[in-house]
Every structure is written in structure tokens, then in C-alpha cells.
XYZ file of C-alpha atoms in Angstrom:
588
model
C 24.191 75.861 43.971
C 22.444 76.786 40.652
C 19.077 77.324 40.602
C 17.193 76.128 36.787
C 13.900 77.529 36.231
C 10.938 75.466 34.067
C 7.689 75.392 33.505
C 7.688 71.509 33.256
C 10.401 69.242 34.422
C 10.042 65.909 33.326
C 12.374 62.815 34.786
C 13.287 60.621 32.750
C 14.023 59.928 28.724
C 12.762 57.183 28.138
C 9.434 56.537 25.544
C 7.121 58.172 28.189
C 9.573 61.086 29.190
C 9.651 62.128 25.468
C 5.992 61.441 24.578
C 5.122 63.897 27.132
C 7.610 66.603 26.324
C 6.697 66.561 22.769
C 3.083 67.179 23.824
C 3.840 69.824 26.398
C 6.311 71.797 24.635
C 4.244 73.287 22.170
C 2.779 75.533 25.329
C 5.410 75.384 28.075
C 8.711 75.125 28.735
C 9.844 72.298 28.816
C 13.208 70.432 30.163
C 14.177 66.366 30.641
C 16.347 65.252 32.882
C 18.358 62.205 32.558
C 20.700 60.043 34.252
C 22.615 59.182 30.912
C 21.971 60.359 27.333
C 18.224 59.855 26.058
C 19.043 57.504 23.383
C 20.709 55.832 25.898
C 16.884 55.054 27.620
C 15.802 51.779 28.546
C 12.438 51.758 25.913
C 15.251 51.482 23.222
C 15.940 47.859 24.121
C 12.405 47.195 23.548
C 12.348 44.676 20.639
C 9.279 42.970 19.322
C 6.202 45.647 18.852
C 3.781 47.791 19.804
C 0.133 46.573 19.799
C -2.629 47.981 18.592
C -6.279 46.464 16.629
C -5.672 48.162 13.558
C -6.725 44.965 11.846
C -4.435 45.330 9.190
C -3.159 41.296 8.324
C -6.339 40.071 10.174
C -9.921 41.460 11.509
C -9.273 42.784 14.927
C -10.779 45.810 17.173
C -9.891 47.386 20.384
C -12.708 45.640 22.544
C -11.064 42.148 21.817
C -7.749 43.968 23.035
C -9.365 45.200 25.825
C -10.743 41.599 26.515
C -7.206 40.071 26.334
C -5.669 42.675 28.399
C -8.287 42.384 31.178
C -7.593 38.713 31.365
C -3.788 38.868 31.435
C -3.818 40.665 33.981
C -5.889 38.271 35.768
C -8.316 40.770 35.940
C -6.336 42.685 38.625
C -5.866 45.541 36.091
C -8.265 48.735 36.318
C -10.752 48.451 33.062
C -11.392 51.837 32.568
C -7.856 52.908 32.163
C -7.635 49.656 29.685
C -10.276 50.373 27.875
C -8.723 53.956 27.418
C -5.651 52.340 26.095
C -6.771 50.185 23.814
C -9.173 52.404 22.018
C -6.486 55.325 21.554
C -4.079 52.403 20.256
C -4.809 52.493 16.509
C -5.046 56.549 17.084
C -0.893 56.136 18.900
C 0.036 53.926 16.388
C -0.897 56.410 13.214
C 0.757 59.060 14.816
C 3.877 57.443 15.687
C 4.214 56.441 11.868
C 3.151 60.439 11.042
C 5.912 61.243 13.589
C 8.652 58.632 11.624
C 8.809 55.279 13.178
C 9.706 53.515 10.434
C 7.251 50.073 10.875
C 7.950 46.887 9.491
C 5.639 46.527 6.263
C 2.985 44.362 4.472
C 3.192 43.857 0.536
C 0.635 46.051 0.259
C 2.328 48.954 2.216
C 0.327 48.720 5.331
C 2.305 48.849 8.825
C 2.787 45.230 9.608
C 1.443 42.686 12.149
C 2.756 39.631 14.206
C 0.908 37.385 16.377
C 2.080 38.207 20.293
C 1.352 36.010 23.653
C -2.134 36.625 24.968
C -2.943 38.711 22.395
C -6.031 36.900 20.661
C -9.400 36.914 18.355
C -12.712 37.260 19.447
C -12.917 37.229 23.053
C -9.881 33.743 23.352
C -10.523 32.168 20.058
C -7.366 31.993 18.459
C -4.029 33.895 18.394
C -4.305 37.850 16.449
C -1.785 39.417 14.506
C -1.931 42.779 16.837
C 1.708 43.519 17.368
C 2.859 45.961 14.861
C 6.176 46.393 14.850
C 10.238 47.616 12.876
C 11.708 44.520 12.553
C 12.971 43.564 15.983
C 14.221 47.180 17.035
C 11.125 49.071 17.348
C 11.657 50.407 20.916
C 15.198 52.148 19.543
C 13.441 53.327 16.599
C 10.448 55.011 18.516
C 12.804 56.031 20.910
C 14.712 57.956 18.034
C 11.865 59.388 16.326
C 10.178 60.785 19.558
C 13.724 62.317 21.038
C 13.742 64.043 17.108
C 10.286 65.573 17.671
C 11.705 66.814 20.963
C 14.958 68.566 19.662
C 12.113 69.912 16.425
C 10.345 71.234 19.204
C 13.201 72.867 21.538
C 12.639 70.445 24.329
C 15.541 71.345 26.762
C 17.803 68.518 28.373
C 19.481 67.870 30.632
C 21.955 64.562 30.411
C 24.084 63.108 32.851
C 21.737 64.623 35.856
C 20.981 62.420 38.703
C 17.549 63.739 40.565
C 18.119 62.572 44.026
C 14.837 64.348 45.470
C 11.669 66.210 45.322
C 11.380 69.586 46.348
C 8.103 70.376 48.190
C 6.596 73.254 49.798
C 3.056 72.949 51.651
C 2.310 69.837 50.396
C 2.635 71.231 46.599
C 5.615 69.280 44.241
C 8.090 72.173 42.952
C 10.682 70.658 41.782
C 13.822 68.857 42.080
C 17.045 68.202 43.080
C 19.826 67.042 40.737
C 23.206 65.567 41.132
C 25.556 66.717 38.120
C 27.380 63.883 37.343
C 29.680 65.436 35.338
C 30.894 67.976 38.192
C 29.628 66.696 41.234
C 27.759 69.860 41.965
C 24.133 69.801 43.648
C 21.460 71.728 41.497
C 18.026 73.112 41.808
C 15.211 72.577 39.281
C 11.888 74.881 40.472
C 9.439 73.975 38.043
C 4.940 74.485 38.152
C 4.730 70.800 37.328
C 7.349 67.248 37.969
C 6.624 64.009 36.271
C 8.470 61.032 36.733
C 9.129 58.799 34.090
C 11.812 57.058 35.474
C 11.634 53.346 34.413
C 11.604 49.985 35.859
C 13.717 48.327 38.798
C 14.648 45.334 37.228
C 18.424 45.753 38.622
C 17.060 44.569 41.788
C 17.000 40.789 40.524
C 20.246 39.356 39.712
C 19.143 37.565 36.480
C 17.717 40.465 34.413
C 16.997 41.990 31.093
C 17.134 45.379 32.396
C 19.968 48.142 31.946
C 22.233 48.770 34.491
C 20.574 52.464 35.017
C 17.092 51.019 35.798
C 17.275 51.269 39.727
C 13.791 52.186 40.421
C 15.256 55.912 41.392
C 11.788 57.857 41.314
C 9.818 54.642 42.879
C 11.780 55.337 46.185
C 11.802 59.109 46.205
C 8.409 59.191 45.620
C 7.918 57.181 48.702
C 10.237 59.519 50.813
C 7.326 62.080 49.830
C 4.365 59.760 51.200
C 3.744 58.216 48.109
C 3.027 54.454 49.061
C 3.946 52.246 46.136
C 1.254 50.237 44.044
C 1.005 46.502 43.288
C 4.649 46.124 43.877
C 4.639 42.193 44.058
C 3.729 42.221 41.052
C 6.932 41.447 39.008
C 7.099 39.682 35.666
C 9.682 37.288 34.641
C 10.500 37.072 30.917
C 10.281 33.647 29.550
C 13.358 33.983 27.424
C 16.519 35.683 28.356
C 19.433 34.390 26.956
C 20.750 32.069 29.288
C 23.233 32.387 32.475
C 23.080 36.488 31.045
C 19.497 37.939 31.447
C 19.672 39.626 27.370
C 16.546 39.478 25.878
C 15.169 37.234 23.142
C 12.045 38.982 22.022
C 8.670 37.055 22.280
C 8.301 38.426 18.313
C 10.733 34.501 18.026
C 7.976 33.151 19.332
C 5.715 35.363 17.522
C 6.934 34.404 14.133
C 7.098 30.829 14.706
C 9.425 29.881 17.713
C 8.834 26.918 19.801
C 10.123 25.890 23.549
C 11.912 22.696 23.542
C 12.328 20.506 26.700
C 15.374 18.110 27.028
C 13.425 15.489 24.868
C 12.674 18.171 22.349
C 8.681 18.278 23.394
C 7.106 21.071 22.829
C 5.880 21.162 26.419
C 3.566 24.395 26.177
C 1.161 22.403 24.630
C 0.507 20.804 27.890
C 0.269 23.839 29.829
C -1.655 26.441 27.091
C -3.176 23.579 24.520
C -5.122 26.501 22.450
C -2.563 29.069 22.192
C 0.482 27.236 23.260
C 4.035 29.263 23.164
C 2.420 32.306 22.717
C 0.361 32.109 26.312
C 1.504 34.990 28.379
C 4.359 35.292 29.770
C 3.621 34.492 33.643
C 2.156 31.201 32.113
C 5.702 30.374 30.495
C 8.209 31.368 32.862
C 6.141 29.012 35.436
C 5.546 26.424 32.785
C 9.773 26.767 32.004
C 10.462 25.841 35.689
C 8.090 23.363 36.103
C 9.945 21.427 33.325
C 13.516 22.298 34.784
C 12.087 21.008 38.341
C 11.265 18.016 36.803
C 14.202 17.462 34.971
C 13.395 17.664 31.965
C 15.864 20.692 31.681
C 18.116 20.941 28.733
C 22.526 20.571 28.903
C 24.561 19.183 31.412
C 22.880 20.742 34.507
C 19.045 20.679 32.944
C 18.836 24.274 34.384
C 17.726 26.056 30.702
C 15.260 25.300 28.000
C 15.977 25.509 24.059
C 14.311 28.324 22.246
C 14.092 26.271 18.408
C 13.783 28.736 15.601
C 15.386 25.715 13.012
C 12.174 25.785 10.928
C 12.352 29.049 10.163
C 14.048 30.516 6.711
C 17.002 32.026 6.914
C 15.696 34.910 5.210
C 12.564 34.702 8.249
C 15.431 35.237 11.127
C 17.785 37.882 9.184
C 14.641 40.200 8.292
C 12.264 40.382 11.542
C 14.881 38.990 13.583
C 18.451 40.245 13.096
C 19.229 41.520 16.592
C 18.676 38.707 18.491
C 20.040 36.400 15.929
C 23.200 38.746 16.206
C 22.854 38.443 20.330
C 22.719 34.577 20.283
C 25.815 34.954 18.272
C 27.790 37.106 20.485
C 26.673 36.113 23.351
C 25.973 32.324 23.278
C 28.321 31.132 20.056
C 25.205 29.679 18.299
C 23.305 30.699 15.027
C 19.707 30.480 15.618
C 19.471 29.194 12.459
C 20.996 26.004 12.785
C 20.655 25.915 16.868
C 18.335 26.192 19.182
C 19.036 29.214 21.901
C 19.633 28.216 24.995
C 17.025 30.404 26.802
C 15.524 30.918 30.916
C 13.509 33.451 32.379
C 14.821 36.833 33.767
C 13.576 39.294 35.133
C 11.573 42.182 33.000
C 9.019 44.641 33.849
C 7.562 45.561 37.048
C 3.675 46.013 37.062
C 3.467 48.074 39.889
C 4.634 51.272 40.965
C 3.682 55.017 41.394
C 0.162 55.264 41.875
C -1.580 57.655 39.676
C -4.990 58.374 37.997
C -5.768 57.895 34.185
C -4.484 61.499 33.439
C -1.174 60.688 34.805
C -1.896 62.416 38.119
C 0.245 60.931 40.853
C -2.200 59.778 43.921
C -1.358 58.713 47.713
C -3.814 56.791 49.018
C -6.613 54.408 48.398
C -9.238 57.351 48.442
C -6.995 58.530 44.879
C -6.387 62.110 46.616
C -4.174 63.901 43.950
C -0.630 64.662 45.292
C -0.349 68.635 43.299
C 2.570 69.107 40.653
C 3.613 65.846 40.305
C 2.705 63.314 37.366
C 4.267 60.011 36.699
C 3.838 57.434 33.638
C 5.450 54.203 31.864
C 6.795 51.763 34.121
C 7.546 53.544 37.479
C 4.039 54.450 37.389
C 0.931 52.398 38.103
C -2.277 53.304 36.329
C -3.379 49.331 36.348
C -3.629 48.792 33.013
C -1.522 45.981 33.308
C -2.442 44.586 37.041
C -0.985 41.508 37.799
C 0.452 40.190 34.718
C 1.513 42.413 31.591
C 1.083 41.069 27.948
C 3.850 41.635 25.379
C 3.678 44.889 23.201
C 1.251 46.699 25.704
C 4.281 48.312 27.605
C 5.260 50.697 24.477
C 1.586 51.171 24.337
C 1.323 52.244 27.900
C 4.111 54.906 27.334
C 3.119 56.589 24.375
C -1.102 56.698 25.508
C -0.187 57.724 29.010
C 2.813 59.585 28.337
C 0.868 61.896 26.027
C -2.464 62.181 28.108
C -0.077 63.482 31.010
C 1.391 65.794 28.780
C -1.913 67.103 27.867
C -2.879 67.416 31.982
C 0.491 68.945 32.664
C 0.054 71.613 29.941
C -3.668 72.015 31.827
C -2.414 72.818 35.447
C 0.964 75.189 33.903
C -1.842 77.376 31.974
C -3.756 77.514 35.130
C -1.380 78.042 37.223
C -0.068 81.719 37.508
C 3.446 82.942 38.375
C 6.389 80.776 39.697
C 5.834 78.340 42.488
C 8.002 78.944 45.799
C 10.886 76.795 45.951
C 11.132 75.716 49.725
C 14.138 76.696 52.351
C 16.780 74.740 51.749
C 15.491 72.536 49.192
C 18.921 70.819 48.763
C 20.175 70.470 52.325
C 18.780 66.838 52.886
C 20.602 65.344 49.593
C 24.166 67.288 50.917
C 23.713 65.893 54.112
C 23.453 62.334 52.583
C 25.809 62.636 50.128
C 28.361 63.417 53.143
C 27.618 61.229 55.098
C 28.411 58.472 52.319
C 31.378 59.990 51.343
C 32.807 60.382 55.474
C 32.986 56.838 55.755
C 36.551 55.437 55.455
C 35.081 52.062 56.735
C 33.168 49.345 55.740
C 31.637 47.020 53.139
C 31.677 47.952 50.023
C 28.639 48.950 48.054
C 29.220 45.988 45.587
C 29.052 43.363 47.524
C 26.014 44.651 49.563
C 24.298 44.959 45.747
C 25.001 41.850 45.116
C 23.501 39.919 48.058
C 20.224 41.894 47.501
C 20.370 40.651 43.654
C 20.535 37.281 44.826
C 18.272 37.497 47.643
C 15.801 38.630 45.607
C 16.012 36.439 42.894
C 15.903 33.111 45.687
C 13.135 34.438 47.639
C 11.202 36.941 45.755
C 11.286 35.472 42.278
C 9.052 33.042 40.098
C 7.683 31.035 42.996
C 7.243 32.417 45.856
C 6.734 30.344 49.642
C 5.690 31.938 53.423
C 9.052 30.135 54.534
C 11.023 32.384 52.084
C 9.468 35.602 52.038
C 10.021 35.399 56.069
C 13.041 35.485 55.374
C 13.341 38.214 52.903
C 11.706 40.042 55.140
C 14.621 39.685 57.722
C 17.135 39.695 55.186
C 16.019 43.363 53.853
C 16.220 44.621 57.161
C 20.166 43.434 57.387
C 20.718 44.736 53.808
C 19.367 48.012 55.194
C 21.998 48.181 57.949
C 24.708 47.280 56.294
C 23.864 50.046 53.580
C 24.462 52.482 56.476
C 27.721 51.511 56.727
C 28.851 50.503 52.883
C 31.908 52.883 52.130
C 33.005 54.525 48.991
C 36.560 54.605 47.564
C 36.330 57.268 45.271
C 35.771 60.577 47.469
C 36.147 63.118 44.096
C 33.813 65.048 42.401
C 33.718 64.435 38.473
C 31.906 61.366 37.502
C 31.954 60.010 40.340
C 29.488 56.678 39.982
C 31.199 54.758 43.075
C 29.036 57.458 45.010
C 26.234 57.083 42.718
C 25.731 53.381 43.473
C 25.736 54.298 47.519
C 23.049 56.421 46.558
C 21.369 54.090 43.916
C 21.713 51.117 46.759
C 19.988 52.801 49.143
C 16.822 53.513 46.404
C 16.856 49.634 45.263
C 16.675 48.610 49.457
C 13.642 50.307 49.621
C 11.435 49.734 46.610
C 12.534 46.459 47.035
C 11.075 45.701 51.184
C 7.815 46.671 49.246
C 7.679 44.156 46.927
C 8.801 41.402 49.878
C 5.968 42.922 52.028
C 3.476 42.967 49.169
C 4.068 39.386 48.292
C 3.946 37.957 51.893
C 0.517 39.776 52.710
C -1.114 38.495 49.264
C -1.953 34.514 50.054
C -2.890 33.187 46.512
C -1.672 33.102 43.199
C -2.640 36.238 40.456
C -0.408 36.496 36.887
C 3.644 37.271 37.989
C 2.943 36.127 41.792
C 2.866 33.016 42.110
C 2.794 31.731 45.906
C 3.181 27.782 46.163
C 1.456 27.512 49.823
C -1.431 29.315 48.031
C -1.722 28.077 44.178
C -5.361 29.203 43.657
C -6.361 32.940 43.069
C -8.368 34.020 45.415
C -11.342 36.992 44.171
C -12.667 37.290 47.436
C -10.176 38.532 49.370
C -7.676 39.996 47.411
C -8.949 41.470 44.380
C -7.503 44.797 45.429
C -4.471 46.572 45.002
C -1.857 46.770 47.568
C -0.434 50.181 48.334
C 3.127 49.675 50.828
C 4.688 52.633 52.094
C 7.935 52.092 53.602
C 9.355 54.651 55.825
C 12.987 55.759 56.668
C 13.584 53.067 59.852
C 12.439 50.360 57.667
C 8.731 49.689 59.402
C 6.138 49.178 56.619
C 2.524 50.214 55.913
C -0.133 48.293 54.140
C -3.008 49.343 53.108
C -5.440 48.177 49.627
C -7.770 50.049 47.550
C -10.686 47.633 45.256
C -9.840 47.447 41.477
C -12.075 49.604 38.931
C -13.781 46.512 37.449
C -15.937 48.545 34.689
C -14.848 49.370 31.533
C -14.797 53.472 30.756
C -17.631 53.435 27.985
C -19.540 50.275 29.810
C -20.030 47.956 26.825
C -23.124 45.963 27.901
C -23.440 43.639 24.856
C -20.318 42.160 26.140
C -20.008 42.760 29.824
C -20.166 39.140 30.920
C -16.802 38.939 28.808
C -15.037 40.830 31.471
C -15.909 39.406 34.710
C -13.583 38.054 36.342
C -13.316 33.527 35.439
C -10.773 31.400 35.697
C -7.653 32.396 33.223
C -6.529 29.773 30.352
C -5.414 29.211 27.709
């Protein structure tokens, strides 16, 4: 066993990884760890923008941001930590174009705007242009620049490094411990500070637009350290994935002038969002898009989709902001989205909840917010609240850049204060042989495939876009079969090199557990709020569960619940405009 030594180890490569390496490694040492190669990250799939009031096509400022923010999350999200975000926006933005993110432009040179769902004018008024943005690639182009001002910067990584656990001694994060994929062999990392940036677990669902890597890795091992898991319920379904396949069609279609077509070729949103119509956010849609499928008024032979219609739009309009997923429709589906409308349904996204932590990226455990030492977390496996219980468009690249770099800043804080190495506890990589034998003894038994698959489809049947008592009762047993039959899934390939038949025993194992916590969260919360939407109990319900729910499930499978009240004033209170952000009924 090797033993790495770091000042910093950060997990994950992704937008928030980097943006925190690139801030710490002007002071410490710094090293990434990543399942595959950075460029290779999730955040590069991200298509339509990054939001920010910079007011540059229209008049716009961070309060009205704020505003929208607070209300698509349906006012579960924490408004101090929003009101950080937005304000440091236009700050994030600058200094992603000063890093080399090459944005989209106006005709007078200034970074270009599109309108985005939710995203709107004085306090609701009308749409905003607030979603700035490199043509429909701007996650892979941020991606790029960032991972450049990490290799300018001597940012050491590591690729092809599976972290299967924490190290801990005393209560006190240290490190971790890595799986080489490339050799098999079990490594060390002993490191004064850990931050998991680990990404999403949208591989849990079977419809999804998330990469195959994004198995919610550091959401379970964070539990396995006491860590209960934040708002978990909480998952959003994008309104339009290419259909049957998951592949995302940016909401920057919609942005630029796309409309949702029912079989009759009504614009239907118009009826569920009058003012702001295909450009409500995203909860709104998705619900909206199976309402109409319900109904039958679905579109082709089964009426299971709904037709994205970008036919108005120049061809010029669609090859210039929107090659990629003009290129994907091709592929894909066989149509040009110039002459056809895309055959579109939701699919699952972005998770709002996750790894609790405070506004400095500090990972907490319970609903007092005591500070769990050494270890940070930020982007989508963490949960600050900024985005409670519904996330608007372009506020997720947001999230990783302004909380990526403020827990760089409080990582570089705690290494300068703290002196000398930390200890790196007995055995710190006994536990992960021990499991990684006892998967690969087993000559018997289902394979891990099949046992994925049934949880994809599970989930997606019981724990998707509408939600009943009936079927969560039945996730609930379900999990707790899935679980046991994970004991016994076997694994052909017993070698050492690359051997990702043994990774998906391990990743299995992760996506059972994360995933109990979003059936348990959804079960205990009786009303409707944003992505959970419970048809026994359609009416949000302020007085008993505006809270967060924190689930910690342990090794056996038993759960525990607990809640903690949502911060429900703004970081700099803004009295003038207070009233704004209590809590009312959400439309559009």
C-alpha cells in the first residue's frame, strides 16, 4: 500500500473540484482525485448558461435573482446562502471570462444574455435575459478553462482513482482511501483537509441525463462517517430529455424561443404558467408534461412524449446558440430541429439535496450545524440550500464556481492554521480490503447488472415525478430486497487491471444507500414543495414542513430522521423588500 501525502485532497473534477483547487493552490498543496479524466467531468455536459444580473441585454440586479431563486425553490432554500450567491454572481462571472471562458457575445462585445425558466424582472414581472452563456457548450468550456488554471497552477491529479472511503482519526477527516483503477492496488491519501465534490446521483433513475460515473459515491461515504444526508427527496426532473434516451436538450431551446407542443400542437404551458409560460421552472413543466401525457394528449403512436418545436426559429438561430443539441436530435432521434419538432420527456437531472454543509463549504452533521473537522464538500453532492426544493436553470454552474471557490478560500484557512501532518489512523485501508474481498469471493449469485437495473426502474415507478403513500410503501420494501440481494450479486471478472465489473459491486452498493434516503425522505414529507410532488398531498404545507430533512441510513438498512428549520432571512436583511421573500403561494 502507498501512502500519498497532501495538504488538500479534493474529490472530484468536476466545475467545483477545480474552482477550489485553483483557489487553494496558490498556498497549499494541492491534489484531485478522479474517477475518470477531469475533462471527462459531468459539469462539461452542462449546456445552456450560467446566470448572473449583470444586466447586460436588459436592466437586472442580484436582489431580483435572489427573489427568483427564493421562490423556485419554493422557498425551501436557505436565503442567506442565496443571497451570497447571487451577489458574488456578476463578481464569478467576470472572473471566469478573465480566466478564458470564451462567452457567447453581444454586437457590442459584451458577454451575452438569454432569457432562462424562472429567471425574471422585478420581483415576477416578466421573463430576464440573466443566463449568460458559450453557445450551448458552456459547461465544457468552463470546465476547460478552470482544469487550464489548474495545470498553470501545478494542481496535482490524480485520474482513474476510485476513493472508496474516508480516513478518520478522533473524529478529525484525514484523508482517503483510493482504488487504482488502473492496477487494482489500494492507496492512502493523508491530507490536513478532504472536500468532496463528487457530483450528482442521477444514475439511480433509469431515464436520466446524467453520465454513467455520477453514482452519488461521496453522498454514501459520507454517510458511513455519520453524515446524515440533506433534502434528499428533493430530485428534479428535466423537462426535456430526448426521448426513450434521457440526453439533454438544454432549456437555452426554450430560452431562445422553443415551445412545448401537445398532440394537437397547443402550446399547453400557457395553461399551466400563463405569464411566463415555457420558460416556468422546471418542476412546473415536467408535471405540466405528464399531466398532458395522462390525459392523452401525448404525442406518436403511444402519446407517451411531447414535441419540443423549434420550426420558427432561423436556421442560422439553431446552428449558432444551438449546434449541439441540433447535432444530438440528429444522431440520436433522425430529425433536424429545424424542420421537426424533437420528440422530448422528462429525465432525470440534478439532485437538490445532499451533503450538508455551511456557507463556507464546511461539511455539518446535524441539525444544530456542528462542523464535522477536515472535511468540505460543494456543487451537487453537497447541500448548502441555495437551491431547496426546486433548482432553476443556470444556478447549478453558479453554485459550483461561488461555493467551490469560498471553500477553497476556508480550506486554505484551516491548512495555514493547522501545523504539522495529521495522524493517519491504524489501518486506514483494512475496511475497503475487506469489502473488496468479500465481493470478489463470491462465485455465486445475481449479477450486479441486473440488480442495477431493478433499482433504476424502481426508482423511476415509485420515486419519480409523482409520488403516492401506496408507492413509496413499497419502495420502501423494495430497497430493503435490493439491499440483500446486493450482498449476494457476484462478479465475473476476479483480476486486477481495470477492473470496472468490481467497480459497479462497489458503485451498487453506494447508489442502494443514497437512494433508501430519498424513499424515506419522500414518504415522511406529506405535501407537495418544487421536485416532490406527492398526489395524496397536492398542497404545500408551511406549517409543518418547512424544514429540511436530514436521513441517515446506517449499515443494516434502519433509517434516521431528523429536520432542522430553513434560514428564512436574507444575509444583508434587505428591509425595503422583505415582504418579497416570505414565503406565498408559487406561480407563474
Amino acid at each position: 500500500m502507498s501512502v500519498f501525502n497532501h495538504d488538500v485532497v479534493i474529490v472530484g473534477a468536476g466545475l467545483a473540484g477545480l474552482r477550489a483547487a485553483v483557489e487553494a493552490a496558490e498556498y497549499c498543496d494541492v491534489a484531485v482525485i478522479s474517477k475518470l479524466h477531469p475533462l471527462r467531468s459531468h459539469s462539461g455536459a452542462a449546456q445552456g448558461g450560467i446566470c448572473a444580473a449583470l444586466g447586460n441585454e436588459e436592466e437586472d440586479y442580484p436582489l431580483w435573482h435572489a427573489f427568483d431563486t427564493v421562490k423556485g425553490a419554493d422557498y425551501l432554500g436557505d436565503q442567506d446562502a442565496i443571497e451570497i450567491m447571487c451577489n458574488d454572481a456578476p463578481r464569478a462571472i467576470i472572473e471566469m471570462e478573465h480566466f478564458g471562458v470564451p462567452f457567447s457575445r453581444t454586437k457590442e462585445g459584451k458577454i451575452a444574455q438569454r432569457p432562462f425558466g424562472g429567471h425574471t424582472r422585478n420581483f415576477g414581472e416578466a421573463a430576464v435575459r440573466r443566463a449568460c452563456y458559450a453557445a450551448d457548450r458552456t459547461g465544457h468550456v468552463c470546465l476547460h478553462t478552470l482544469y487550464e488554471q489548474c495545470i498553470k497552477r501545478k494542481v496535482r491529479f490524480y485520474n482513474e482513482y476510485q476513493v472508496l472511503d474516508l480516513c478518520e482519526t478522533d473524529g478529525v477527516v484525514c484523508g482517503v482511501v483510493t482504488y487504482n483503477i488502473r492496477t487494482g492496488d489500494i492507496n492512502v491519501f493523508n491530507s490536513k483537509a478532504v472536500m468532496f465534490a463528487t457530483g450528482g446521483f442521477g444514475r439511480a433513475y433509469k431515464t436520466t441525463s446524467n453520465a454513467h460515473a455520477n453514482t452519488g459515491d461521496g453522498l454514501a461515504i459520507a454517510m458511513q462517517h455519520g453524515v446524515p444526508l440533506e433534502d434528499m427527496e428533493f430530485v428534479q426532473f428535466h423537462p426535456t430529455g430526448l426521448y426513450r434516451l434521457g440526453i439533454l436538450v438544454t432549456e437555452g431551446a426554450r430560452g431562445e424561443g422553443g415551445v412545448l407542443r401537445n398532440q394537437s400542437g397547443e402550446r399547453f404551458m400557457e395553461r399551466y404558467a400563463p405569464t411566463v409560460k415555457d420558460l416556468a421552472p422546471r418542476d412546473m413543466i415536467s408535471r405540466s408534461m405528464y399531466l398532458e401525457v395522462r390525459e392523452g394528449r401525448g404525442v406518436g403512436k403511444q402519446k407517451d412524449y411531447i414535441n419540443l418545436d423549434l420550426t420558427h426559429l432561423t436556421l442560422k438561430q439553431i446552428e449558432t446558440k444551438l449546434p449541439e443539441i441540433s447535432t444530438f436530435a440528429k444522431i440520436y432521434l433522425g430529425v433536424d430541429p429545424s424542420k421537426n419538432p424533437i420528440p422530448v420527456q422528462p429525465t432525470c437531472h440534478y439532485a437538490m439535496g445532499g451533503i450538508p454543509t455551511n456557507i463556507e463549504g464546511k461539511v455539518v452533521y446535524n441539525e444544530k450545524n456542528d462542523v464535522k473537522v477536515g472535511f468540505w464538500a460543494a456543487g451537487e453532492a453537497a447541500c448548502v440550500s441555495v437551491h431547496g426544493a426546486n433548482r432553476l436553470g443556470t444556478n447549478s454552474l453558479l453554485d459550483l464556481i461561488v461555493f467551490g471557490r469560498r471553500a477553497g478560500k476556508d480550506i486554505v484557512k484551516f491548512v495555514q492554521e493547522t501545523k504539522g501532518k495529521m495522524p493517519l489512523q491504524k489501518d486506514a485501508d483494512k475496511k475497503v480490503r475487506t469489502k473488496l474481498d468479500r465481493i470478489l469471493s463470491r462465485t455465486q449469485g445475481e449479477s450486479v447488472g441486473k440488480i442495477r437495473e431493478d433499482l433504476q426502474q424502481m426508482m423511476m415507478d415509485k420515486v419519480g415525478v409523482f409520488r403516492t403513500e401506496e408507492l413509496l410503501s413499497e419502495a420502501c420494501r423494495d430497497i430493503k430486497k435490493l439491499r440483500e440481494r446486493a450482498k449476494n450479486a457476484v462478479v465475473q471478472d476476479k483480476g486486477k487491471e481495470f477492473n470496472t465489473d468490481l467497480l459497479d459491486a462497489v458503485e451498487l452498493e453506494f447508489m442502494i444507500d443514497y437512494s433508501a434516503t430519498v424513499i424515506e425522505g419522500a414518504y415522511h414529507r406529506k405535501e407537495s414543495r418544487g421536485a416532490h410532488a406527492r398526489e395524496d398531498y397536492p398542497t404545500r404545507n408551511d406549517g409543518e414542513y418547512m424544514k429540511h430533512t436530514l436521513c441517515l441510513v446506517h449499515e443494516d438498512g434502519s433509517s434516521e430522521l431528523s429536520f432542522k428549520p430553513v434560514n428564512m432571512k436574507l444575509a444583508e436583511q434587505d428591509w425595503e423588500h422583505k415582504d418579497k421573500f416570505k414565503p406565498k403561494e408559487r406561480k407563474y
